[in-house]
Amino acid sequence: MRLRVEFTTEPFDLDEAPAHAVAAREVIRTADLDAVDVGPFGNTVEGETGQVLAAVDSLLREVLAAGATRVSLQLNVIGEDAP
């Protein structure tokens, strides 16, 4: 099964990337994912179930440790095997 996750971390800082946003970018940059789209107000990643779930686990742990006060996350099953 393939998954797509869209997420944002807060609080926002329009002047410079906060530590939690930098941590999120690093986690997804180094994860074994098929597609990554990093934007100023949201991020999207895609991949096989195991890789995406492992990346989400690491993402949540790292951004909370780096000061995120809120993480909004949406997960969708995608691809031919989606129910």
Short mmCIF file of C-alpha atoms in Angstrom, two decimals:
data_model
loop_
_atom_site.label_atom_id
_atom_site.label_comp_id
_atom_site.label_asym_id
_atom_site.label_seq_id
_atom_site.Cartn_x
_atom_site.Cartn_y
_atom_site.Cartn_z
CA MET A 1 0.00 0.00 0.00
CA ARG A 2 1.12 3.55 -0.71
CA LEU A 3 0.50 6.52 1.56
CA ARG A 4 0.54 10.30 1.14
CA VAL A 5 1.01 12.50 4.19
CA GLU A 6 0.51 16.24 4.26
CA PHE A 7 1.71 18.06 7.36
CA THR A 8 2.49 21.42 8.88
CA THR A 9 4.26 22.37 12.08
CA GLU A 10 3.63 25.43 14.21
CA PRO A 11 4.24 28.08 15.40
CA PHE A 12 4.92 29.86 12.12
CA ASP A 13 7.68 32.40 11.70
CA LEU A 14 7.63 34.29 8.42
CA ASP A 15 11.08 35.84 8.96
CA GLU A 16 13.09 32.63 9.30
CA ALA A 17 12.48 28.91 9.51
CA PRO A 18 11.94 27.85 13.13
CA ALA A 19 13.96 24.95 14.55
CA HIS A 20 10.99 22.57 14.31
CA ALA A 21 10.57 23.33 10.58
CA VAL A 22 14.28 22.70 10.00
CA ALA A 23 14.00 19.42 11.92
CA ALA A 24 11.01 18.39 9.79
CA ARG A 25 12.89 19.09 6.57
CA GLU A 26 15.86 17.06 7.76
CA VAL A 27 13.71 14.08 8.72
CA ILE A 28 11.95 13.94 5.38
CA ARG A 29 15.12 14.70 3.43
CA THR A 30 16.83 11.65 4.89
CA ALA A 31 13.80 9.32 4.87
CA ASP A 32 13.41 6.61 2.24
CA LEU A 33 10.42 8.20 0.49
CA ASP A 34 9.38 8.27 -3.16
CA ALA A 35 8.17 11.88 -3.35
CA VAL A 36 8.76 14.90 -1.14
CA ASP A 37 7.36 18.40 -1.63
CA VAL A 38 8.45 20.97 0.95
CA GLY A 39 6.63 24.30 0.97
CA PRO A 40 6.42 27.35 3.22
CA PHE A 41 2.96 26.45 4.59
CA GLY A 42 2.80 22.68 4.16
CA ASN A 43 4.72 19.61 3.17
CA THR A 44 3.75 16.43 1.34
CA VAL A 45 5.49 13.07 1.27
CA GLU A 46 4.63 9.80 -0.47
CA GLY A 47 5.91 6.28 -0.28
CA GLU A 48 5.31 2.72 0.77
CA THR A 49 3.49 2.20 4.05
CA GLY A 50 6.48 1.14 6.15
CA GLN A 51 8.70 3.99 5.00
CA VAL A 52 5.99 6.63 5.45
CA LEU A 53 4.99 5.43 8.91
CA ALA A 54 8.63 5.32 10.02
CA ALA A 55 9.17 8.84 8.69
CA VAL A 56 6.03 10.12 10.47
CA ASP A 57 7.17 8.57 13.76
CA SER A 58 10.58 10.22 13.45
CA LEU A 59 9.03 13.48 12.26
CA LEU A 60 6.72 13.77 15.26
CA ARG A 61 9.46 12.98 17.75
CA GLU A 62 11.97 15.40 16.20
CA VAL A 63 9.67 18.39 15.67
CA LEU A 64 8.24 18.16 19.18
CA ALA A 65 11.77 18.00 20.60
CA ALA A 66 12.64 21.06 18.48
CA GLY A 67 9.80 23.17 19.89
CA ALA A 68 6.73 22.56 17.73
CA THR A 69 3.55 23.33 19.63
CA ARG A 70 1.22 21.91 17.00
CA VAL A 71 1.52 19.40 14.17
CA SER A 72 -1.32 19.07 11.69
CA LEU A 73 -1.21 15.88 9.68
CA GLN A 74 -3.42 14.27 7.06
CA LEU A 75 -2.75 10.75 5.82
CA ASN A 76 -4.29 9.25 2.67
CA VAL A 77 -4.05 5.82 1.10
CA ILE A 78 -3.19 6.27 -2.57
CA GLY A 79 -2.32 4.17 -5.59
CA GLU A 80 -3.75 1.10 -7.23
CA ASP A 81 -4.00 -0.85 -3.99
CA ALA A 82 -6.08 1.79 -2.21
CA PRO A 83 -9.42 0.46 -0.92
#
